Coordinates of N, CA and C in Angstrom, one line a residue:
H8 N 92.0 68.2 114.4 CA 92.4 69.5 114.0 C 91.4 70.1 113.0
G9 N 91.1 69.2 112.0 CA 90.2 69.7 110.9 C 88.8 70.1 111.4
Q10 N 88.4 69.5 112.5 CA 87.1 69.8 113.1 C 87.2 70.8 114.3
G11 N 88.4 71.2 114.5 CA 88.6 72.2 115.7 C 88.3 71.5 117.0
A12 N 88.6 70.2 117.1 CA 88.3 69.5 118.3 C 89.5 69.6 119.3
Q13 N 89.7 70.7 119.9 CA 90.8 70.9 120.8 C 90.8 70.0 122.0
T14 N 89.7 69.7 122.5 CA 89.7 68.7 123.7 C 90.2 67.4 123.3
C15 N 89.9 66.9 122.1 CA 90.4 65.6 121.6 C 91.9 65.7 121.4
I16 N 92.3 66.8 120.8 CA 93.8 67.0 120.6 C 94.5 67.0 121.9
D17 N 94.0 67.7 122.9 CA 94.6 67.7 124.2 C 94.7 66.2 124.8
A18 N 93.6 65.5 124.7 CA 93.6 64.1 125.2 C 94.6 63.2 124.5
L19 N 94.7 63.4 123.1 CA 95.6 62.6 122.4 C 97.1 62.9 122.7
L20 N 97.3 64.2 122.9 CA 98.7 64.6 123.2 C 99.1 64.1 124.6
A21 N 98.1 64.1 125.5 CA 98.4 63.6 126.9 C 98.6 62.1 126.9
A22 N 98.1 61.4 125.9 CA 98.3 60.0 125.7 C 99.6 59.6 124.9
G23 N 100.3 60.7 124.5 CA 101.6 60.5 123.8 C 101.5 60.5 122.3
A24 N 100.4 61.0 121.7 CA 100.3 61.1 120.3 C 101.4 62.0 119.7
S25 N 101.8 61.7 118.5 CA 102.9 62.5 117.8 C 102.3 63.7 117.1
L26 N 103.0 64.8 117.1 CA 102.6 66.0 116.4 C 103.1 66.1 115.0
D27 N 103.9 65.1 114.6 CA 104.5 65.2 113.3 C 103.6 65.5 112.2
F28 N 102.4 64.8 112.2 CA 101.5 64.9 111.1 C 100.9 66.3 110.9
L29 N 101.0 67.1 112.0 CA 100.4 68.4 112.0 C 101.3 69.4 111.3
G30 N 102.5 69.0 111.0 CA 103.4 69.9 110.3 C 102.9 70.3 108.9
T31 N 102.3 69.4 108.3 CA 101.6 69.7 107.0 C 100.5 70.6 107.1
E32 N 99.7 70.4 108.2 CA 98.6 71.3 108.5 C 99.1 72.7 108.8
L33 N 100.2 72.9 109.4 CA 100.7 74.2 109.7 C 101.1 74.9 108.4
W34 N 101.8 74.1 107.5 CA 102.1 74.7 106.2 C 100.9 75.1 105.4
N35 N 99.9 74.3 105.4 CA 98.6 74.6 104.7 C 98.0 75.9 105.2
N36 N 98.0 76.0 106.5 CA 97.4 77.2 107.1 C 98.2 78.5 106.9
I37 N 99.5 78.3 106.8 CA 100.4 79.5 106.5 C 100.1 79.8 105.0
H38 N 100.0 78.8 104.1 CA 99.8 79.1 102.7 C 98.4 79.8 102.5
N39 N 97.4 79.4 103.3 CA 96.1 80.0 103.2 C 96.0 81.3 104.1
A40 N 97.0 81.7 104.7 CA 97.0 83.0 105.6 C 96.0 82.9 106.7
N41 N 95.9 81.7 107.2 CA 94.9 81.5 108.3 C 95.6 81.6 109.6
L42 N 95.8 82.9 110.1 CA 96.6 83.2 111.3 C 96.1 82.5 112.5
P43 N 94.8 82.5 112.8 CA 94.3 81.9 114.0 C 94.6 80.4 114.1
Q44 N 94.5 79.7 113.0 CA 94.9 78.2 113.0 C 96.4 78.1 113.1
V45 N 97.2 78.9 112.5 CA 98.6 78.9 112.7 C 99.0 79.0 114.2
K46 N 98.4 80.0 114.8 CA 98.7 80.2 116.2 C 98.2 79.0 117.1
R47 N 97.1 78.4 116.7 CA 96.6 77.3 117.4 C 97.5 76.1 117.3
L48 N 98.0 75.8 116.2 CA 98.9 74.7 116.0 C 100.2 74.9 116.7
L49 N 100.7 76.1 116.7 CA 102.0 76.4 117.4 C 101.8 76.3 118.9
A50 N 100.6 76.7 119.3 CA 100.3 76.6 120.8 C 100.3 75.2 121.3
V51 N 99.9 74.2 120.5 CA 99.9 72.8 121.0 C 101.2 72.1 120.8
G52 N 102.2 72.9 120.2 CA 103.6 72.3 120.2 C 104.1 71.9 118.8
V53 N 103.4 72.2 117.7 CA 103.9 71.9 116.4 C 105.1 72.7 116.1
S54 N 106.2 72.0 115.6 CA 107.4 72.7 115.3 C 107.2 73.8 114.3
P55 N 107.7 75.0 114.6 CA 107.5 76.1 113.7 C 108.3 75.9 112.4
G56 N 107.7 76.2 111.3 CA 108.3 76.1 110.0 C 107.4 76.9 109.0
G57 N 107.8 76.9 107.7 CA 107.0 77.6 106.7 C 107.3 79.0 106.6
L58 N 108.4 79.5 107.1 CA 108.7 80.9 107.0 C 108.8 81.5 105.6
R59 N 109.4 80.7 104.7 CA 109.5 81.1 103.3 C 108.1 81.3 102.7
T60 N 107.2 80.4 103.0 CA 105.8 80.5 102.5 C 105.1 81.8 103.1
A61 N 105.3 82.0 104.3 CA 104.8 83.2 105.0 C 105.3 84.5 104.3
C62 N 106.6 84.5 104.0 CA 107.2 85.7 103.4 C 106.7 85.9 101.9
G63 N 106.3 84.8 101.3 CA 105.8 84.9 100.0 C 104.5 85.6 99.8
H64 N 103.7 85.8 100.8 CA 102.4 86.5 100.7 C 102.6 87.9 100.3
I65 N 101.6 88.4 99.6 CA 101.6 89.8 99.1 C 100.8 90.7 100.0
G66 N 101.4 91.8 100.4 CA 100.7 92.7 101.3 C 100.9 92.5 102.8
P67 N 100.3 93.2 103.6 CA 100.6 93.2 105.1 C 100.2 91.9 105.8
V68 N 99.4 91.0 105.1 CA 99.0 89.8 105.7 C 100.2 88.9 106.1
R69 N 101.3 89.1 105.4 CA 102.5 88.3 105.8 C 103.2 88.8 107.1
H70 N 103.0 90.0 107.5 CA 103.7 90.5 108.7 C 103.3 89.7 109.9
D71 N 102.0 89.5 110.2 CA 101.6 88.8 111.4 C 102.0 87.3 111.3
L72 N 101.9 86.7 110.1 CA 102.4 85.4 109.9 C 103.9 85.2 110.2
V73 N 104.7 86.1 109.6 CA 106.1 86.0 109.8 C 106.5 86.2 111.3
N74 N 105.9 87.3 111.9 CA 106.2 87.6 113.3 C 105.8 86.4 114.3
T75 N 104.6 85.8 114.0 CA 104.1 84.7 114.8 C 105.1 83.5 114.7
L76 N 105.6 83.2 113.5 CA 106.6 82.1 113.4 C 107.9 82.4 114.1
I77 N 108.3 83.7 114.0 CA 109.6 84.1 114.7 C 109.5 84.0 116.2
E78 N 108.3 84.4 116.7 CA 108.1 84.4 118.1 C 108.0 82.9 118.6
A79 N 107.6 82.0 117.7 CA 107.5 80.6 118.0 C 108.9 79.9 117.9
G80 N 109.9 80.6 117.4 CA 111.2 80.0 117.4 C 111.7 79.5 116.1
V81 N 111.0 79.9 115.0 CA 111.5 79.4 113.7 C 112.9 80.1 113.4
E82 N 113.7 79.4 112.7 CA 115.0 80.0 112.3 C 114.8 81.0 111.3
W83 N 115.5 82.2 111.5 CA 115.4 83.3 110.5 C 116.7 84.1 110.5
E84 N 116.9 84.8 109.4 CA 118.1 85.6 109.2 C 117.7 87.1 109.3
D85 N 118.2 87.8 110.3 CA 118.0 89.2 110.5 C 118.6 90.0 109.4
G86 N 117.9 91.0 108.9 CA 118.4 91.9 107.9 C 117.4 92.8 107.3
P87 N 117.7 93.6 106.3 CA 116.7 94.5 105.7 C 115.5 93.8 105.0
V88 N 115.8 92.7 104.4 CA 114.7 92.0 103.7 C 113.7 91.5 104.7
M89 N 114.2 90.9 105.9 CA 113.2 90.5 106.9 C 112.6 91.7 107.6
D90 N 113.2 92.8 107.6 CA 112.5 94.0 108.2 C 111.2 94.3 107.4
M91 N 111.3 94.1 106.1 CA 110.1 94.4 105.3 C 109.1 93.3 105.5
H92 N 109.5 92.0 105.5 CA 108.6 90.9 105.7 C 107.9 91.0 107.1
R93 N 108.6 91.5 108.0 CA 108.1 91.6 109.4 C 107.2 92.9 109.5
G94 N 107.3 93.8 108.6 CA 106.6 95.1 108.7 C 107.2 96.0 109.6
D95 N 108.5 95.8 109.9 CA 109.3 96.7 110.8 C 110.1 97.7 110.0
L96 N 109.4 98.7 109.5 CA 110.0 99.8 108.7 C 110.9 100.7 109.5
A97 N 110.6 100.8 110.8 CA 111.5 101.6 111.7 C 112.9 101.0 111.7
A98 N 112.9 99.7 111.8 CA 114.2 99.0 111.8 C 114.9 99.1 110.5
L99 N 114.1 99.0 109.4 CA 114.7 99.2 108.1 C 115.3 100.6 107.9
E100 N 114.6 101.6 108.4 CA 115.0 103.0 108.3 C 116.3 103.2 109.1
R101 N 116.4 102.6 110.2 CA 117.6 102.7 111.0 C 118.8 102.1 110.2
R102 N 118.6 101.0 109.6 CA 119.7 100.5 108.8 C 120.1 101.4 107.6
L103 N 119.1 102.0 107.0 CA 119.3 102.8 105.8 C 120.0 104.1 106.3
D104 N 119.7 104.6 107.4 CA 120.3 105.8 108.0 C 121.8 105.5 108.3
K105 N 122.1 104.3 108.7 CA 123.4 103.9 109.0 C 124.3 103.6 107.8
D106 N 123.6 103.0 106.8 CA 124.3 102.6 105.6 C 123.5 102.8 104.4
S107 N 123.7 104.0 103.7 CA 122.9 104.4 102.6 C 123.1 103.5 101.4
T108 N 124.1 102.7 101.3 CA 124.4 101.9 100.2 C 123.5 100.7 100.1
L109 N 122.7 100.4 101.1 CA 121.8 99.2 101.1 C 120.8 99.3 100.0
V110 N 120.4 100.5 99.6 CA 119.4 100.6 98.6 C 119.9 100.2 97.2
R111 N 121.2 100.1 97.1 CA 121.9 99.7 95.8 C 122.4 98.3 95.8
E112 N 122.4 97.7 97.0 CA 122.9 96.3 97.1 C 121.9 95.3 96.5
T113 N 122.5 94.1 96.2 CA 121.7 93.0 95.6 C 121.4 92.0 96.8
F114 N 120.2 91.6 96.9 CA 119.8 90.6 97.8 C 119.1 89.5 97.1
E115 N 119.2 88.3 97.7 CA 118.5 87.1 97.0 C 117.2 86.9 97.7
D116 N 116.2 86.9 96.8 CA 114.8 86.6 97.3 C 114.3 85.4 96.7
T117 N 114.0 84.4 97.4 CA 113.5 83.1 96.9 C 112.1 82.8 97.4
T118 N 111.4 83.8 98.0 CA 110.2 83.5 98.7 C 108.9 83.8 97.8
G119 N 109.1 84.3 96.6 CA 108.0 84.5 95.8 C 107.7 83.5 94.7
G120 N 108.3 82.3 94.9 CA 108.1 81.2 93.9 C 109.2 81.2 92.9
M121 N 110.2 82.1 93.0 CA 111.3 82.1 92.0 C 112.5 82.6 92.7
R122 N 113.7 82.3 92.2 CA 114.9 82.8 92.7 C 115.2 84.1 92.0
L123 N 115.4 85.2 92.7 CA 115.7 86.5 92.1 C 116.7 87.2 92.9
A124 N 117.8 87.6 92.2 CA 118.8 88.5 92.8 C 118.3 89.9 92.5
C125 N 118.1 90.7 93.5 CA 117.5 92.0 93.2 C 117.7 93.0 94.3
T126 N 117.2 94.2 94.1 CA 117.3 95.3 95.2 C 116.2 95.2 96.1
L127 N 116.3 95.9 97.2 CA 115.2 95.9 98.2 C 113.9 96.5 97.6
L128 N 114.1 97.4 96.6 CA 112.9 98.0 96.0 C 112.2 96.9 95.1
H129 N 112.9 96.1 94.5 CA 112.3 95.0 93.7 C 111.4 94.1 94.7
I130 N 112.0 93.8 95.8 CA 111.3 92.9 96.8 C 110.0 93.6 97.3
A131 N 110.2 94.9 97.6 CA 109.0 95.7 98.1 C 107.9 95.7 97.1
A132 N 108.3 96.0 95.8 CA 107.4 96.0 94.7 C 106.6 94.7 94.5
S133 N 107.4 93.6 94.7 CA 106.8 92.3 94.4 C 105.8 91.9 95.5
R134 N 105.8 92.6 96.7 CA 104.9 92.3 97.8 C 103.9 93.4 98.0
N135 N 103.7 94.3 97.0 CA 102.8 95.4 97.1 C 103.0 96.2 98.4
D136 N 104.2 96.4 98.7 CA 104.6 97.1 100.0 C 104.8 98.5 99.7
V137 N 103.8 99.3 99.6 CA 103.9 100.7 99.2 C 104.7 101.5 100.3
A138 N 104.5 101.3 101.5 CA 105.2 102.0 102.6 C 106.7 101.8 102.5
A139 N 107.1 100.5 102.2 CA 108.5 100.2 102.1 C 109.0 100.9 100.8
I140 N 108.2 100.9 99.7 CA 108.7 101.5 98.5 C 109.0 103.0 98.7
E141 N 108.0 103.7 99.4 CA 108.2 105.1 99.6 C 109.4 105.4 100.5
L142 N 109.6 104.5 101.5 CA 110.8 104.7 102.4 C 112.1 104.5 101.6
L143 N 112.2 103.5 100.8 CA 113.4 103.2 100.0 C 113.7 104.3 99.0
L144 N 112.6 104.8 98.3 CA 112.8 105.9 97.4 C 113.3 107.2 98.1
R145 N 112.8 107.4 99.3 CA 113.3 108.6 100.0 C 114.8 108.5 100.4
H146 N 115.2 107.2 100.5 CA 116.6 107.0 100.8 C 117.5 106.8 99.6
G147 N 117.0 107.1 98.4 CA 117.8 107.1 97.2 C 117.7 105.9 96.3
A148 N 116.7 105.0 96.6 CA 116.6 103.8 95.7 C 116.3 104.2 94.3
D149 N 116.8 103.5 93.3 CA 116.6 103.7 91.9 C 115.3 103.0 91.5
V150 N 114.3 103.8 91.1 CA 113.0 103.2 90.6 C 113.2 102.3 89.4
N151 N 114.3 102.5 88.6 CA 114.6 101.7 87.5 C 115.8 100.9 87.6
A152 N 116.1 100.5 88.9 CA 117.2 99.6 89.1 C 117.1 98.3 88.4
H153 N 118.2 97.8 87.8 CA 118.2 96.5 87.1 C 118.5 95.4 88.0
A154 N 117.8 94.3 87.9 CA 118.2 93.1 88.6 C 119.3 92.4 87.8
P155 N 120.3 91.9 88.5 CA 121.4 91.2 87.7 C 121.1 89.8 87.5
E156 N 122.1 89.1 87.0 CA 122.1 87.6 86.8 C 121.0 87.2 85.9
D157 N 120.1 86.3 86.4 CA 119.2 85.6 85.5 C 118.2 86.5 84.8
W158 N 117.6 87.4 85.6 CA 116.6 88.3 85.0 C 117.2 89.6 84.6
K159 N 118.0 89.6 83.5 CA 118.7 90.8 83.1 C 117.8 91.9 82.7
G160 N 118.1 93.1 83.3 CA 117.3 94.3 82.9 C 116.0 94.4 83.7
L161 N 115.6 93.5 84.5 CA 114.3 93.5 85.2 C 114.3 94.7 86.2
T162 N 113.3 95.5 86.0 CA 113.1 96.7 86.9 C 112.0 96.4 87.9
P163 N 111.9 97.1 89.0 CA 110.8 96.8 89.9 C 109.4 96.7 89.4
I164 N 109.1 97.5 88.4 CA 107.7 97.6 87.9 C 107.3 96.2 87.3
F165 N 108.3 95.5 86.7 CA 107.9 94.2 86.1 C 107.3 93.3 87.2
L166 N 107.7 93.4 88.4 CA 107.3 92.5 89.5 C 105.9 92.9 90.0
T167 N 105.3 93.9 89.5 CA 104.0 94.3 89.9 C 102.9 94.0 88.8
L168 N 103.3 93.3 87.8 CA 102.4 93.1 86.7 C 101.5 91.8 86.9
V169 N 101.8 90.8 86.2 CA 101.0 89.6 86.4 C 101.5 88.8 87.6
R170 N 100.7 88.7 88.6 CA 101.1 88.1 89.8 C 100.0 87.0 90.3
G171 N 100.5 86.1 91.1 CA 99.6 85.1 91.6 C 98.5 85.7 92.5
I172 N 97.3 85.1 92.5 CA 96.3 85.5 93.4 C 96.7 85.2 94.8
T173 N 96.4 86.1 95.7 CA 96.9 86.1 97.1 C 95.8 85.7 98.0
P174 N 95.9 84.6 98.8 CA 94.9 84.3 99.8 C 94.9 85.3 100.9
T175 N 93.7 85.6 101.5 CA 93.6 86.6 102.6 C 93.0 85.8 103.7
P176 N 93.0 86.4 104.9 CA 92.4 85.7 106.1 C 90.9 85.4 105.9
T177 N 90.2 86.1 105.0 CA 88.8 85.8 104.7 C 88.7 84.9 103.5
Q178 N 89.8 84.4 102.9 CA 89.8 83.6 101.8 C 89.3 84.3 100.5
E179 N 89.2 85.6 100.5 CA 88.9 86.3 99.3 C 90.2 86.4 98.5
V180 N 90.1 86.7 97.2 CA 91.3 86.8 96.4 C 91.5 88.2 95.9
C181 N 92.8 88.5 95.7 CA 93.2 89.9 95.2 C 93.6 89.7 93.7
A182 N 92.7 90.0 92.8 CA 93.0 89.8 91.4 C 94.1 90.7 90.9
D183 N 94.3 91.8 91.5 CA 95.3 92.7 91.1 C 96.2 92.9 92.3
A184 N 97.0 91.9 92.6 CA 97.6 91.9 93.9 C 98.6 93.0 94.2
C185 N 99.3 93.5 93.1 CA 100.3 94.5 93.3 C 99.9 95.8 92.6
R186 N 98.6 96.1 92.5 CA 98.2 97.3 91.9 C 98.7 98.6 92.5
D187 N 98.7 98.6 93.9 CA 99.2 99.8 94.6 C 100.6 100.1 94.3
A188 N 101.4 99.0 94.4 CA 102.9 99.2 94.1 C 103.1 99.6 92.7
F189 N 102.3 99.1 91.8 CA 102.4 99.4 90.4 C 102.2 100.9 90.2
E190 N 101.2 101.5 90.8 CA 100.9 102.9 90.7 C 101.9 103.7 91.4
A191 N 102.5 103.3 92.5 CA 103.5 104.0 93.3 C 104.8 104.1 92.4
L192 N 105.1 103.1 91.7 CA 106.3 103.1 90.9 C 106.1 104.0 89.7
I193 N 104.9 104.0 89.1 CA 104.7 104.9 88.0 C 104.8 106.3 88.4
A194 N 104.2 106.6 89.6 CA 104.2 108.0 90.1 C 105.7 108.4 90.4
A195 N 106.5 107.5 90.7 CA 107.9 107.8 91.0 C 108.8 107.8 89.8
G196 N 108.2 107.6 88.6 CA 109.0 107.8 87.4 C 109.5 106.5 86.8
A197 N 108.8 105.4 87.0 CA 109.3 104.1 86.4 C 109.3 104.2 84.9
A198 N 110.4 103.8 84.3 CA 110.5 103.8 82.8 C 109.7 102.7 82.3
L199 N 108.8 103.0 81.3 CA 107.9 102.0 80.7 C 108.5 101.5 79.4
S200 N 109.6 102.0 78.9 CA 110.2 101.5 77.6 C 111.4 100.6 77.8
L201 N 111.9 100.4 79.0 CA 113.0 99.6 79.2 C 112.6 98.1 79.0
S202 N 113.5 97.3 78.4 CA 113.2 95.9 78.2 C 114.0 95.1 79.2
A203 N 113.5 93.9 79.5 CA 114.2 93.0 80.4 C 114.0 91.6 79.9
K204 N 114.9 90.7 80.3 CA 114.8 89.3 79.9 C 113.9 88.6 80.9
C205 N 112.7 88.2 80.4 CA 111.7 87.6 81.3 C 111.4 86.2 81.0
R206 N 111.1 85.4 82.0 CA 110.7 84.0 81.8 C 109.2 83.9 81.7
I207 N 108.7 83.4 80.6 CA 107.2 83.3 80.4 C 107.0 81.9 79.9
A208 N 106.2 81.1 80.7 CA 105.9 79.7 80.3 C 107.1 78.9 79.8
H209 N 108.2 79.0 80.7 CA 109.4 78.3 80.5 C 110.3 78.8 79.3
F210 N 109.9 79.9 78.7 CA 110.7 80.5 77.7 C 111.3 81.9 78.2
E211 N 112.4 82.3 77.6 CA 113.0 83.6 78.0 C 112.8 84.6 76.8
V212 N 112.3 85.7 77.1 CA 112.1 86.7 76.0 C 112.4 88.1 76.6
W213 N 113.0 88.9 75.7 CA 113.2 90.3 76.0 C 112.0 91.1 75.7
C214 N 111.5 91.9 76.7 CA 110.2 92.6 76.4 C 110.1 93.8 77.4
T215 N 109.3 94.7 76.9 CA 108.9 95.9 77.8 C 107.9 95.4 78.8
P216 N 107.6 96.3 79.8 CA 106.6 95.9 80.8 C 105.2 95.6 80.2
L217 N 104.8 96.4 79.2 CA 103.5 96.1 78.5 C 103.6 94.8 77.7
A218 N 104.6 94.6 77.0 CA 104.8 93.3 76.3 C 104.8 92.1 77.2
Y219 N 105.5 92.3 78.3 CA 105.5 91.2 79.3 C 104.1 90.9 79.9
A220 N 103.4 91.9 80.2 CA 102.0 91.7 80.8 C 101.1 91.1 79.7
L221 N 101.2 91.5 78.5 CA 100.4 90.9 77.4 C 100.7 89.5 77.2
T222 N 102.0 89.2 77.1 CA 102.4 87.8 76.9 C 102.0 86.9 78.0
C223 N 102.2 87.4 79.3 CA 101.7 86.6 80.4 C 100.2 86.4 80.4
Q224 N 99.5 87.4 80.1 CA 98.0 87.3 80.0 C 97.6 86.2 79.0
E225 N 98.3 86.2 77.9 CA 98.0 85.2 76.9 C 98.3 83.8 77.4
A226 N 99.5 83.7 78.1 CA 99.9 82.4 78.6 C 98.9 81.9 79.6
V227 N 98.4 82.8 80.5 CA 97.5 82.4 81.5 C 96.2 82.0 80.9
Q228 N 95.7 82.7 79.9 CA 94.4 82.4 79.3 C 94.5 81.1 78.5
R229 N 95.6 80.8 78.0 CA 95.8 79.5 77.2 C 96.1 78.3 78.2
G230 N 96.4 78.6 79.4 CA 96.7 77.6 80.4 C 98.1 77.1 80.2
K231 N 99.0 77.9 79.7 CA 100.4 77.4 79.5 C 101.2 77.5 80.7
V232 N 100.8 78.3 81.7 CA 101.5 78.4 82.9 C 100.9 77.4 83.9
L233 N 101.8 76.7 84.6 CA 101.4 75.7 85.6 C 100.6 76.4 86.7
G234 N 99.4 75.9 86.9 CA 98.5 76.5 87.9 C 98.0 77.9 87.5
S235 N 97.7 78.0 86.2 CA 97.3 79.3 85.7 C 96.0 79.9 86.3
T236 N 95.2 79.0 86.8 CA 94.0 79.5 87.5 C 94.3 80.3 88.7
C237 N 95.5 80.2 89.2 CA 95.9 81.0 90.4 C 96.7 82.2 90.0
Y238 N 96.5 82.7 88.8 CA 97.2 83.9 88.4 C 96.2 84.9 87.9
A239 N 96.4 86.2 88.3 CA 95.6 87.3 87.8 C 96.1 87.5 86.4
D240 N 95.2 88.1 85.5 CA 95.6 88.3 84.1 C 96.2 89.6 83.8
G241 N 96.3 90.5 84.8 CA 96.9 91.8 84.6 C 96.1 92.8 83.8
T242 N 94.8 92.6 83.7 CA 94.0 93.5 82.8 C 94.1 95.0 83.2
Y243 N 94.1 95.2 84.5 CA 94.2 96.6 85.0 C 95.5 97.2 84.6
Q244 N 96.6 96.5 84.8 CA 97.9 97.1 84.5 C 98.1 97.3 83.0
I245 N 97.6 96.3 82.2 CA 97.7 96.5 80.7 C 96.9 97.7 80.2
E246 N 95.7 97.9 80.7 CA 94.9 99.1 80.3 C 95.6 100.4 80.8
R247 N 96.2 100.4 82.0 CA 96.9 101.5 82.5 C 98.1 101.8 81.7
L248 N 98.9 100.8 81.3 CA 100.1 101.0 80.5 C 99.8 101.6 79.2
R249 N 98.7 101.1 78.6 CA 98.3 101.6 77.3 C 97.8 103.1 77.4
E250 N 97.1 103.4 78.4 CA 96.7 104.7 78.7 C 97.9 105.7 78.8
L251 N 99.0 105.2 79.3 CA 100.2 106.0 79.5 C 101.1 106.0 78.3
G252 N 100.7 105.3 77.2 CA 101.4 105.3 76.0 C 102.6 104.4 76.0
A253 N 102.7 103.4 76.9 CA 103.8 102.5 77.0 C 103.9 101.7 75.7
P254 N 105.2 101.5 75.2 CA 105.4 100.7 74.0 C 105.3 99.2 74.3
E255 N 104.9 98.5 73.2 CA 104.9 97.0 73.3 C 106.3 96.5 72.9

């Protein structure tokens, strides 16, 4: 597999070789957003999995990954959250037209490396999904909606600040992974003075968006966050928030 030796793979499979060991390779390629390799592994019969990892990607790269896994038979739960992860905004809009309260409901999202009970707008913001953000706002979503439970007071804009670097099909990195969503929420009137309880380097602090971004930036620079080399430092967002007069 590592050498792309399909003929050898075919011969080994014909001789009764097990595909179990390729499950890890499938997850690695999903993590790296390598769609051609994901499709190749599924085509030879590797059991589909890794949906949560696919949904965790930022931007439209996740749509093809998610849909490929679903077509291969991975277990999944239909609903408005998966509409966004699949890039099926037409389906999402049909749900919103049928039930306008969906924009105010709380959904559990565990695909971004943390457990978060939040609104659909929070999830769209955390994935830099501007099209979904605009659709949800048109249907009455609150740009300053508070996430309940663990992250008290968290509004969608917090999820667009310091984010992990996102692999792309070309293996380039997006240092400001949620910049577009950040700007879309500001344009929609996101409050910059609201405080939320945020987890930073295993500590919980109440802070504004700017204070959160600054504290995260410091934590990343000091290496306090596990895997800090895989985090953007939020420089663009910090400069933009200061430009807008956001309080610390």
